[in-house]
Tab-separated table of C-alpha atoms in Angstrom:
chain	number	residue	atom	x	y	z
F	1	MET	CA	81.816	51.544	-62.831
F	2	LYS	CA	80.496	48.081	-62.134
F	3	TYR	CA	77.092	49.065	-63.510
F	4	PRO	CA	77.832	52.119	-65.699
F	5	CYS	CA	74.168	52.895	-66.381
F	6	LEU	CA	72.838	52.160	-62.908
F	7	PHE	CA	73.813	55.502	-61.400
F	8	ALA	CA	72.056	57.436	-64.149
F	9	LEU	CA	68.947	55.244	-64.105
F	10	ILE	CA	68.511	55.584	-60.352
F	11	ILE	CA	69.107	59.322	-60.484
F	12	ILE	CA	66.417	59.631	-63.163
F	13	SER	CA	63.901	57.370	-61.396
F	14	PHE	CA	64.300	58.933	-57.971
F	15	PHE	CA	64.870	62.567	-58.691
F	16	SER	CA	63.603	63.500	-62.133
F	17	CYS	CA	60.648	65.310	-60.583
F	18	SER	CA	63.027	67.440	-58.533
F	19	THR	CA	65.517	68.257	-61.270
F	20	SER	CA	65.651	71.969	-62.032
F	21	ARG	CA	64.583	73.205	-65.450
F	22	ASN	CA	68.111	74.290	-66.306
F	23	TYR	CA	70.197	71.428	-64.906
F	24	SER	CA	70.178	67.674	-65.296
F	25	PRO	CA	72.799	65.442	-63.620
F	26	VAL	CA	72.488	62.898	-66.436
F	27	LYS	CA	73.296	65.380	-69.209
F	28	LYS	CA	76.305	64.252	-71.207
F	29	TYR	CA	78.877	66.691	-72.545
F	30	PRO	CA	80.530	65.974	-75.913
F	31	ALA	CA	84.119	64.773	-75.716
F	32	ALA	CA	85.250	67.872	-77.618
F	33	GLU	CA	83.845	70.173	-74.913
F	34	LEU	CA	85.350	68.060	-72.141
F	35	LYS	CA	88.750	68.210	-73.826
F	36	LYS	CA	88.505	71.991	-74.093
F	37	ASP	CA	87.750	72.220	-70.361
F	38	TYR	CA	90.598	69.848	-69.612
F	39	THR	CA	93.105	71.721	-71.789
F	40	LEU	CA	92.134	75.033	-70.194
F	41	LEU	CA	92.656	73.558	-66.723
F	42	ARG	CA	96.067	72.201	-67.694
F	43	ASN	CA	97.129	75.581	-69.064
F	44	ILE	CA	96.047	77.382	-65.896
F	45	LEU	CA	97.771	74.893	-63.598
F	46	GLU	CA	101.012	74.980	-65.592
F	47	SER	CA	101.166	78.764	-65.631
F	48	LYS	CA	99.717	79.712	-62.221
F	49	HIS	CA	100.071	76.877	-59.700
F	50	PRO	CA	103.116	77.552	-57.476
F	51	SER	CA	103.883	73.906	-56.678
F	52	LEU	CA	102.708	71.780	-59.584
F	53	TYR	CA	105.997	69.862	-59.562
F	54	TRP	CA	106.767	69.979	-55.816
F	55	TYR	CA	106.050	66.291	-55.194
F	56	THR	CA	105.653	65.042	-58.762
F	57	SER	CA	108.316	65.693	-61.402
F	58	LYS	CA	107.408	67.600	-64.559
F	59	ASP	CA	107.999	64.524	-66.711
F	60	SER	CA	105.625	62.473	-64.558
F	61	MET	CA	103.041	65.251	-64.442
F	62	ASP	CA	103.169	65.580	-68.227
F	63	ARG	CA	102.478	61.845	-68.521
F	64	TYR	CA	99.497	62.155	-66.170
F	65	PHE	CA	98.127	65.101	-68.154
F	66	LEU	CA	98.355	63.039	-71.351
F	67	ARG	CA	96.915	59.879	-69.747
F	68	TYR	CA	93.735	61.533	-68.510
F	69	TYR	CA	93.303	63.610	-71.653
F	70	ASN	CA	93.362	60.405	-73.694
F	71	ALA	CA	90.846	58.867	-71.273
F	72	ILE	CA	88.224	61.314	-72.569
F	73	GLY	CA	87.152	59.026	-75.370
F	74	ASP	CA	83.425	59.683	-75.383
F	75	SER	CA	80.806	61.989	-73.954
F	76	MET	CA	80.484	62.072	-70.145
F	77	THR	CA	78.246	63.472	-67.455
F	78	GLU	CA	79.672	66.078	-65.129
F	79	GLN	CA	79.941	63.451	-62.394
F	80	GLN	CA	81.895	61.105	-64.659
F	81	PHE	CA	84.226	63.865	-65.866
F	82	THR	CA	84.848	65.076	-62.300
F	83	TRP	CA	85.562	61.684	-60.773
F	84	ARG	CA	87.039	59.631	-63.622
F	85	ILE	CA	89.250	62.342	-65.101
F	86	LEU	CA	89.822	65.386	-62.900
F	87	SER	CA	89.966	63.892	-59.405
F	88	PRO	CA	92.731	61.342	-60.100
F	89	LEU	CA	94.645	64.001	-62.065
F	90	ILE	CA	94.495	66.567	-59.257
F	91	ASP	CA	95.552	63.935	-56.712
F	92	LYS	CA	98.893	63.629	-58.516
F	93	ILE	CA	99.811	67.215	-57.564
F	94	HIS	CA	99.799	66.250	-53.862
F	95	CYS	CA	98.463	69.623	-52.787
F	96	GLY	CA	95.662	69.557	-50.230
F	97	HIS	CA	94.462	73.001	-51.286
F	98	THR	CA	94.053	71.955	-54.934
F	99	SER	CA	90.774	70.063	-55.097
F	100	VAL	CA	87.831	69.423	-57.401
F	101	SER	CA	84.151	70.194	-56.766
F	102	MET	CA	81.055	69.610	-58.821
F	103	SER	CA	79.386	72.674	-60.303
F	104	LYS	CA	77.228	75.033	-58.275
F	105	ASN	CA	74.230	73.856	-60.306
F	106	TYR	CA	74.900	70.287	-59.244
F	107	GLY	CA	75.174	71.427	-55.621
F	108	LYS	CA	71.788	73.162	-55.834
F	109	TRP	CA	70.243	70.114	-57.457
F	110	ALA	CA	71.651	67.705	-54.855
F	111	ARG	CA	70.842	69.840	-51.797
F	112	GLY	CA	68.540	67.963	-49.438
F	113	LYS	CA	68.490	64.790	-51.525
F	114	ARG	CA	69.370	61.349	-50.194
F	115	ILE	CA	71.157	59.607	-53.035
F	116	PRO	CA	71.450	55.793	-53.297
F	117	GLY	CA	74.728	54.194	-52.328
F	118	PHE	CA	76.692	51.641	-50.341
F	119	PRO	CA	74.663	51.146	-47.143
F	120	LEU	CA	77.368	51.146	-44.447
F	121	PHE	CA	79.317	53.881	-42.673
F	122	VAL	CA	82.729	52.963	-41.321
F	123	LYS	CA	85.776	54.063	-39.379
F	124	LEU	CA	88.927	53.506	-41.423
F	125	TRP	CA	92.454	53.505	-40.029
F	126	LYS	CA	95.609	51.885	-41.382
F	127	ASP	CA	94.420	48.548	-42.811
F	128	THR	CA	91.350	48.303	-40.566
F	129	MET	CA	87.719	49.116	-41.359
F	130	ALA	CA	85.023	48.943	-38.666
F	131	VAL	CA	81.297	49.590	-39.076
F	132	THR	CA	79.950	52.694	-37.341
F	133	GLY	CA	76.427	52.715	-38.780
F	134	SER	CA	74.045	51.210	-41.308
F	135	LEU	CA	71.448	52.791	-43.591
F	136	THR	CA	69.570	49.494	-43.592
F	137	ARG	CA	66.861	49.388	-40.948
F	138	LYS	CA	67.082	46.608	-38.388
F	139	ASP	CA	70.475	45.475	-39.698
F	140	SER	CA	71.172	42.297	-37.707
F	141	ILE	CA	74.667	41.663	-39.086
F	142	PHE	CA	76.640	44.884	-39.304
F	143	LYS	CA	76.552	46.236	-35.789
F	144	ARG	CA	78.875	49.008	-34.590
F	145	GLY	CA	82.421	47.676	-34.467
F	146	THR	CA	81.983	44.829	-36.975
F	147	LEU	CA	85.267	44.490	-38.860
F	148	ILE	CA	85.036	44.516	-42.666
F	149	THR	CA	87.816	42.807	-44.618
F	150	ALA	CA	86.639	43.334	-48.226
F	151	ILE	CA	83.897	44.928	-50.330
F	152	ASN	CA	83.040	43.365	-53.690
F	153	ASP	CA	86.193	41.234	-53.437
F	154	VAL	CA	88.440	44.284	-52.958
F	155	ALA	CA	90.415	43.877	-49.738
F	156	VAL	CA	90.426	46.839	-47.357
F	157	ASP	CA	94.094	47.727	-47.943
F	158	SER	CA	93.583	47.700	-51.738
F	159	LEU	CA	90.300	49.575	-51.386
F	160	THR	CA	92.046	52.275	-49.353
F	161	ARG	CA	94.801	52.712	-51.937
F	162	ILE	CA	92.244	53.054	-54.729
F	163	LEU	CA	90.135	55.607	-52.851
F	164	PHE	CA	93.176	57.678	-51.932
F	165	ASN	CA	94.141	57.934	-55.623
F	166	TYR	CA	91.126	60.214	-56.051
F	167	LEU	CA	91.541	62.370	-52.934
F	168	PRO	CA	93.982	65.292	-52.553
F	169	GLU	CA	96.508	65.599	-49.733
F	170	ASP	CA	99.519	67.703	-48.778
F	171	GLY	CA	102.572	65.743	-49.882
F	172	HIS	CA	101.892	62.209	-48.696
F	173	ALA	CA	100.025	63.116	-45.500
F	174	ASN	CA	97.016	60.875	-46.069
F	175	ASN	CA	95.744	61.019	-42.488
F	176	LEU	CA	93.117	63.508	-43.653
F	177	ASN	CA	91.832	61.044	-46.238
F	178	TYR	CA	91.269	58.372	-43.604
F	179	ILE	CA	88.966	60.866	-41.896
F	180	ARG	CA	87.223	61.779	-45.156
F	181	VAL	CA	86.441	58.160	-45.988
F	182	SER	CA	85.382	57.501	-42.397
F	183	ALA	CA	82.957	60.422	-42.591
F	184	ASN	CA	81.201	59.273	-45.778
F	185	LEU	CA	82.237	56.009	-47.407
F	186	PRO	CA	78.897	55.756	-49.327
F	187	PHE	CA	79.679	59.046	-51.109
F	188	TYR	CA	83.220	58.135	-52.135
F	189	HIS	CA	82.430	54.509	-52.995
F	190	ARG	CA	79.528	55.600	-55.211
F	191	ASN	CA	81.537	58.201	-57.113
F	192	ILE	CA	84.735	56.172	-57.506
F	193	PHE	CA	83.485	52.584	-57.913
F	194	GLY	CA	79.955	53.278	-59.150
F	195	LEU	CA	76.824	51.589	-57.842
F	196	SER	CA	76.161	47.877	-57.465
F	197	LYS	CA	72.726	46.306	-57.192
F	198	ASN	CA	74.158	44.196	-54.383
F	199	TYR	CA	77.397	44.364	-52.416
F	200	LYS	CA	79.450	41.391	-51.327
F	201	VAL	CA	80.914	42.228	-47.927
F	202	ASN	CA	83.472	40.056	-46.148
F	203	TYR	CA	83.567	40.566	-42.400
F	204	ILE	CA	84.594	39.085	-39.053
F	205	ASP	CA	81.680	38.050	-36.842
F	206	SER	CA	81.491	38.363	-33.048
F	207	THR	CA	83.128	34.955	-32.597
F	208	GLY	CA	86.114	35.878	-34.779
F	209	LYS	CA	85.006	33.844	-37.789
F	210	ALA	CA	85.382	35.149	-41.361
F	211	LYS	CA	82.010	35.408	-43.069
F	212	THR	CA	80.407	36.880	-46.177
F	213	ALA	CA	77.111	38.701	-46.623
F	214	ILE	CA	75.312	40.049	-49.679
F	215	ILE	CA	73.635	43.368	-48.931
F	216	PRO	CA	71.494	45.412	-51.324
F	217	LEU	CA	72.114	48.911	-52.577
F	218	TYR	CA	70.590	51.482	-50.247
F	219	THR	CA	67.772	53.303	-52.020
F	220	PRO	CA	65.911	55.929	-49.993
F	221	PRO	CA	62.099	55.953	-50.006
F	222	VAL	CA	60.850	58.029	-52.920
F	223	ASP	CA	58.762	60.358	-50.769
F	224	SER	CA	61.700	61.057	-48.452
F	225	THR	CA	63.416	63.110	-51.149
F	226	LYS	CA	60.537	65.541	-51.150
F	227	LYS	CA	60.680	65.887	-47.394
F	228	ASP	CA	64.444	66.372	-47.445
F	229	SER	CA	64.344	68.980	-50.174
F	230	THR	CA	61.726	71.068	-48.378
F	231	ARG	CA	63.014	70.633	-44.845
F	232	ARG	CA	64.198	73.859	-43.273
F	233	ALA	CA	67.015	73.928	-40.772
F	234	ALA	CA	65.976	74.978	-37.296
F	235	ARG	CA	67.200	78.369	-36.259
F	236	ILE	CA	70.330	78.214	-34.172
F	237	SER	CA	71.013	80.854	-31.555
F	238	THR	CA	73.986	83.134	-32.146
F	239	GLN	CA	75.785	81.737	-29.110
F	240	LYS	CA	75.316	78.126	-30.225
F	241	LYS	CA	76.629	79.038	-33.653
F	242	LEU	CA	79.668	80.716	-32.102
F	243	ASN	CA	80.246	77.692	-29.880
F	244	SER	CA	80.289	75.475	-32.959
F	245	TYR	CA	83.324	77.461	-34.101
F	246	ARG	CA	85.073	77.808	-30.735
F	247	SER	CA	84.496	77.248	-27.033
F	248	LEU	CA	86.285	77.288	-23.688
F	249	VAL	CA	85.350	74.934	-20.861
F	250	ILE	CA	87.167	75.156	-17.523
F	251	ASP	CA	87.118	72.068	-15.332
F	252	SER	CA	85.434	72.458	-11.935
F	253	SER	CA	88.773	71.713	-10.279
F	254	LYS	CA	90.335	74.664	-12.136
F	255	LYS	CA	93.225	72.332	-12.929
F	256	MET	CA	92.571	72.181	-16.666
F	257	ALA	CA	90.614	73.874	-19.437
F	258	VAL	CA	89.674	72.733	-22.923
F	259	LEU	CA	89.747	75.325	-25.685
F	260	THR	CA	88.154	73.866	-28.805
F	261	LEU	CA	88.938	75.765	-31.983
F	262	ASN	CA	87.389	74.437	-35.202
F	263	THR	CA	88.361	77.269	-37.550
F	264	PHE	CA	90.555	80.304	-37.986
F	265	THR	CA	87.888	82.067	-40.039
F	266	LYS	CA	84.647	82.503	-38.088
F	267	GLY	CA	83.646	82.951	-34.474
F	268	ARG	CA	84.747	86.498	-33.539
F	269	LEU	CA	88.082	85.017	-32.601
F	270	ARG	CA	89.994	88.139	-31.604
F	271	LYS	CA	87.510	88.922	-28.849
F	272	PHE	CA	87.231	85.238	-27.939
F	273	PHE	CA	91.001	84.850	-27.554
F	274	ARG	CA	91.263	87.996	-25.449
F	275	GLN	CA	88.456	86.986	-23.113
F	276	SER	CA	89.492	83.318	-22.904
F	277	PHE	CA	93.107	83.921	-21.953
F	278	LYS	CA	92.029	86.524	-19.407
F	279	ARG	CA	89.698	83.931	-17.825
F	280	LEU	CA	92.520	81.396	-17.724
F	281	GLU	CA	94.760	83.934	-16.012
F	282	ASP	CA	92.113	85.123	-13.549
F	283	GLN	CA	91.209	81.563	-12.539
F	284	GLN	CA	94.856	80.432	-12.506
F	285	VAL	CA	94.297	77.426	-14.737
F	286	ASN	CA	97.678	75.758	-15.220
F	287	ASN	CA	96.818	73.218	-17.944
F	288	LEU	CA	95.251	74.076	-21.277
F	289	VAL	CA	94.079	71.481	-23.796
F	290	LEU	CA	93.873	73.141	-27.221
F	291	ASP	CA	91.750	70.950	-29.482
F	292	LEU	CA	92.569	71.546	-33.171
F	293	ARG	CA	91.370	68.167	-34.432
F	294	SER	CA	88.621	69.685	-36.599
F	295	ASN	CA	90.449	72.861	-37.538
F	296	GLY	CA	90.903	73.046	-41.307
F	297	GLY	CA	92.578	76.447	-41.164
F	298	GLY	CA	91.465	79.890	-42.284
F	299	ARG	CA	93.035	83.298	-41.791
F	300	VAL	CA	96.768	83.324	-41.224
F	301	GLY	CA	96.434	86.504	-39.148
F	302	LEU	CA	94.199	84.740	-36.621
F	303	SER	CA	96.488	81.718	-36.499
F	304	THR	CA	99.376	84.092	-35.829
F	305	LEU	CA	97.380	85.825	-33.084
F	306	LEU	CA	96.787	82.525	-31.274
F	307	THR	CA	100.489	81.708	-31.597
F	308	LYS	CA	101.309	85.022	-29.861
F	309	TYR	CA	99.164	83.944	-26.897
F	310	ILE	CA	100.867	80.526	-26.647
F	311	SER	CA	104.448	80.786	-27.927
F	312	ARG	CA	107.306	81.121	-25.439
F	313	LYS	CA	109.603	82.732	-27.990
F	314	PRO	CA	109.546	85.014	-31.076
F	315	PHE	CA	108.490	83.365	-34.343
F	316	LYS	CA	107.844	83.993	-38.024
F	317	VAL	CA	104.954	82.866	-40.219
F	318	ALA	CA	107.112	81.495	-43.030
F	319	ASP	CA	110.661	81.088	-44.224
F	320	SER	CA	109.467	81.803	-47.765
F	321	LEU	CA	106.104	82.719	-49.258
F	322	TYR	CA	105.701	83.421	-52.948
F	323	ALA	CA	103.546	83.180	-56.060
F	324	LYS	CA	104.586	82.114	-59.541
F	325	THR	CA	102.701	84.985	-61.129
F	326	ARG	CA	101.442	88.461	-60.303
F	327	SER	CA	98.413	88.251	-62.570
F	328	LEU	CA	95.721	85.744	-63.479
F	329	ALA	CA	95.822	86.847	-67.126
F	330	PRO	CA	95.031	85.521	-69.673
F	331	TYR	CA	92.683	83.292	-67.643
F	332	THR	CA	91.156	85.941	-65.377
F	333	ARG	CA	87.586	85.426	-66.575
F	334	HIS	CA	87.661	81.752	-65.583
F	335	ILE	CA	88.845	82.413	-62.007
F	336	LYS	CA	86.689	83.618	-59.142
F	337	GLY	CA	87.477	87.103	-57.909
F	338	LYS	CA	88.768	88.192	-61.295
F	339	PHE	CA	89.831	91.866	-61.093
F	340	LEU	CA	90.029	91.969	-57.280
F	341	ASN	CA	92.378	88.973	-57.158
F	342	ASN	CA	94.638	90.601	-59.720
F	343	LEU	CA	94.622	93.798	-57.678
F	344	GLU	CA	95.485	91.942	-54.476
F	345	LEU	CA	98.341	90.089	-56.152
F	346	ILE	CA	99.847	93.414	-57.202
F	347	PHE	CA	99.600	94.983	-53.745
F	348	ILE	CA	100.722	92.113	-51.497
F	349	SER	CA	103.605	90.684	-53.522
F	350	SER	CA	106.787	91.937	-55.157
F	351	LYS	CA	109.270	90.323	-57.505
F	352	ARG	CA	112.629	89.152	-56.169
F	353	LYS	CA	115.816	87.882	-57.804
F	354	ASP	CA	114.486	84.321	-58.039
F	355	GLY	CA	111.761	85.557	-60.402
F	356	MET	CA	108.971	84.774	-57.924
F	357	TYR	CA	106.531	87.215	-56.342
F	358	HIS	CA	107.070	87.214	-52.580
F	359	ILE	CA	104.997	88.452	-49.659
F	360	ARG	CA	108.000	89.989	-47.931
F	361	HIS	CA	106.086	91.173	-44.890
F	362	LEU	CA	105.236	87.624	-43.785
F	363	GLU	CA	108.705	86.333	-44.717
F	364	ASN	CA	110.563	88.980	-42.754
F	365	LYS	CA	108.420	89.978	-39.790
F	366	VAL	CA	109.321	88.436	-36.438
F	367	TYR	CA	106.342	88.232	-34.076
F	368	LYS	CA	106.803	88.486	-30.337
F	369	PRO	CA	104.667	86.625	-27.797
F	370	LYS	CA	102.135	88.751	-25.959
F	371	ASN	CA	103.281	90.246	-22.675
F	372	ARG	CA	100.442	88.386	-20.954
F	373	ARG	CA	100.795	85.149	-22.867
F	374	TYR	CA	99.613	81.876	-21.382
F	375	ASN	CA	102.441	80.311	-19.345
F	376	GLY	CA	100.824	77.074	-18.205
F	377	ASN	CA	101.191	73.643	-19.784
F	378	VAL	CA	99.620	73.389	-23.242
F	379	TYR	CA	98.479	70.147	-24.889
F	380	VAL	CA	97.625	70.593	-28.575
F	381	LEU	CA	95.356	67.833	-29.950
F	382	THR	CA	95.903	67.144	-33.662
F	383	ASN	CA	94.831	64.686	-36.352
F	384	GLY	CA	94.149	64.536	-40.100
F	385	PRO	CA	91.751	67.502	-40.398
F	386	THR	CA	94.314	69.756	-38.633
F	387	PHE	CA	95.227	71.650	-41.759
F	388	SER	CA	96.531	74.859	-43.333
F	389	ALA	CA	96.653	77.727	-40.781
F	390	ALA	CA	96.198	75.209	-37.955
F	391	THR	CA	99.379	73.523	-39.185
F	392	LEU	CA	101.219	76.860	-39.147
F	393	PHE	CA	100.312	77.254	-35.488
F	394	SER	CA	101.242	73.662	-34.611
F	395	ASN	CA	104.626	73.963	-36.313
F	396	ALA	CA	105.418	77.274	-34.602
F	397	VAL	CA	104.822	75.958	-31.068
F	398	LYS	CA	106.076	72.383	-31.485
F	399	GLY	CA	109.120	71.603	-29.361
F	400	GLN	CA	108.752	74.574	-27.052
F	401	PRO	CA	108.980	73.974	-23.274
F	402	GLY	CA	105.634	73.180	-21.697
F	403	ILE	CA	103.919	72.600	-25.060
F	404	THR	CA	103.036	69.065	-26.172
F	405	LEU	CA	101.409	67.967	-29.436
F	406	LEU	CA	99.266	64.889	-28.834
F	407	GLY	CA	97.201	62.776	-31.217
F	408	GLU	CA	97.855	61.943	-34.861
F	409	GLU	CA	99.813	63.353	-37.802
F	410	THR	CA	98.273	66.509	-39.223
F	411	GLY	CA	96.815	66.585	-42.714
F	412	GLY	CA	98.571	69.875	-43.362
F	413	GLY	CA	102.138	69.544	-44.650
F	414	TRP	CA	104.949	69.975	-42.146
F	415	HIS	CA	107.490	71.295	-44.650
F	416	GLY	CA	104.987	73.655	-46.209
F	417	ASN	CA	101.811	73.975	-48.224
F	418	ASN	CA	100.046	76.196	-50.750
F	419	GLY	CA	97.388	78.785	-50.061
F	420	ILE	CA	96.974	82.393	-48.865
F	421	MET	CA	94.786	83.164	-51.901
F	422	ILE	CA	92.740	80.180	-53.157
F	423	PRO	CA	90.172	81.206	-55.796
F	424	ASP	CA	88.087	78.711	-57.761
F	425	ILE	CA	88.610	77.960	-61.428
F	426	THR	CA	85.242	77.393	-63.157
F	427	LEU	CA	85.515	75.393	-66.367
F	428	PRO	CA	83.353	76.994	-69.102
F	429	HIS	CA	81.454	73.951	-70.380
F	430	THR	CA	80.852	71.633	-67.412
F	431	LYS	CA	81.134	74.436	-64.797
F	432	THR	CA	83.174	72.045	-62.654
F	433	ARG	CA	85.264	73.934	-60.076
F	434	ILE	CA	88.912	73.465	-59.101
F	435	ARG	CA	90.541	75.321	-56.205
F	436	LEU	CA	93.719	77.124	-57.246
F	437	PRO	CA	96.177	78.123	-54.510
F	438	LEU	CA	98.354	80.976	-55.708
F	439	PHE	CA	101.158	81.026	-53.104
F	440	ARG	CA	103.666	78.453	-51.869
F	441	LEU	CA	104.436	78.744	-48.156
F	442	VAL	CA	107.488	77.017	-46.698
F	443	GLN	CA	107.111	76.708	-42.937
F	444	TYR	CA	109.133	78.749	-40.467
F	445	ASN	CA	112.196	76.676	-39.436
F	446	HIS	CA	110.928	74.038	-41.827
F	447	VAL	CA	111.757	70.352	-41.719
F	448	PRO	CA	113.005	68.512	-44.853
F	449	LYS	CA	110.432	67.943	-47.611
F	450	THR	CA	109.497	64.341	-46.851
F	451	GLY	CA	105.772	64.832	-47.497
F	452	THR	CA	104.549	64.179	-43.956
F	453	GLY	CA	102.237	66.214	-41.797
F	454	ILE	CA	103.390	67.409	-38.374
F	455	ILE	CA	104.171	64.399	-36.198
F	456	PRO	CA	102.814	64.672	-32.635
F	457	ASP	CA	105.086	64.392	-29.612
F	458	ILE	CA	102.752	61.760	-28.145
F	459	TYR	CA	101.017	59.533	-30.674
F	460	VAL	CA	97.464	58.485	-29.802
F	461	GLY	CA	95.766	56.734	-32.700
F	462	THR	CA	92.347	55.230	-33.205
F	463	SER	CA	91.226	53.030	-30.330
F	464	TYR	CA	88.916	50.133	-31.177
F	465	ASP	CA	87.704	50.051	-27.567
F	466	ALA	CA	86.878	53.775	-27.727
F	467	LEU	CA	85.049	53.207	-31.011
F	468	LEU	CA	82.883	50.535	-29.407
F	469	LYS	CA	82.202	52.390	-26.166
F	470	GLY	CA	82.002	55.909	-27.548
F	471	TYR	CA	84.629	57.764	-25.548
F	472	ASP	CA	87.367	60.164	-26.625
F	473	LYS	CA	90.675	58.291	-26.352
F	474	LYS	CA	92.893	61.321	-26.995
F	475	MET	CA	91.127	63.381	-24.366
F	476	GLN	CA	91.321	60.452	-21.965
F	477	VAL	CA	95.100	60.252	-22.423
F	478	VAL	CA	95.665	63.973	-21.874
F	479	ARG	CA	93.458	63.994	-18.788
F	480	GLY	CA	95.486	61.094	-17.471
F	481	ILE	CA	98.681	63.124	-17.933
F	482	ILE	CA	97.241	66.171	-16.150
F	483	TYR	CA	95.512	64.368	-13.307
F	484	GLY	CA	97.962	61.480	-13.014
F	485	ASP	CA	95.272	58.849	-13.589
């Protein structure tokens, strides 16, 4: 960190009155306890993770384990241990379902608080960073669209590489991490680089000239933390909540419909699918835009159900699907679900000749499209957050007649990924949590293991003009295809 004590001092000065009796974010854990947590995590990953060496060789992974173990030279706070040690270690696995979270106690402590940080929000793509908002009131310099070239003398391309070394991804499909950083650069910059009293920002002004500005650390008003911590969310109607998960809008011309699906977990999807595809049939809508850009996955069964409504041909969920182990022992007490997870592992998997525990049902079953499947043109919108079960769907329908994937590379791996059961490991001393996927899934008719996400048939990337004017470029392109604009 640039100012190693600044984070702790600001946390104490702003939030000490709100800190719970049993938790303090500035508490330091002895190095011996941190090393015990670390060693336990390594043992669990080596014995239970199905793809620890899928993208990183065992020799390399062993070196990473040793490097970060040796980096625990002194006592650390939970935040320091999570971000300096565990996050860069977990990144080396290249598994998007293996990620690190702060403890539940930290989450309760931080809920509703506005924590100091870098004052600008941005949109990041490739080697370009553009301002989308500022936490500084009446900011006269960094208007929406201002291009940033460096922060604290770290050029944007170098900054991106550093940030991505702390963020998990499937294989090398970093498109998801561009979205993560774009959503909350202050959060990631604070945790990875630490806090600075002032930030030196290089940018391009409206005339195209390179300039530099010094901007102060954003520190929220002291009384605002009290308001934030006591603010209650307004009640949301059931229908609005359902619409936040999924919705169907049919154009007045009846020529196209947009089905937005943000999850395969919530939203009463079986009923929604049944009613939606009946409406499309009754109203003879011949073009369906299926928006999966914010769909991080969920239940494989619901992803499979949607595929049955869309696919033109029979399909399978996976070519192979297996776990390395059939039990969480001897680490059961450190893993969420404990006895029930062990029970599920026994019932859903069976050992085969390769020594792995396979879910044969999903490997062998061939699903047929529904008799009343949708037969019109389908345009599937994808980008980085299209992940997990949403990637299974996208892979199954890609290349079929009348189905076009449009947008950006998915964050979910094209060759395969890990998941199905993903309990949390809770480390005994710091209570830091690590997600542990138990099954490796290799996609149906999988492509070679190059580490990419699913590549769209029509690439539509970030548009600077759309960023400035606030329109949806991908939706504009697909409407142009349908309406011939």
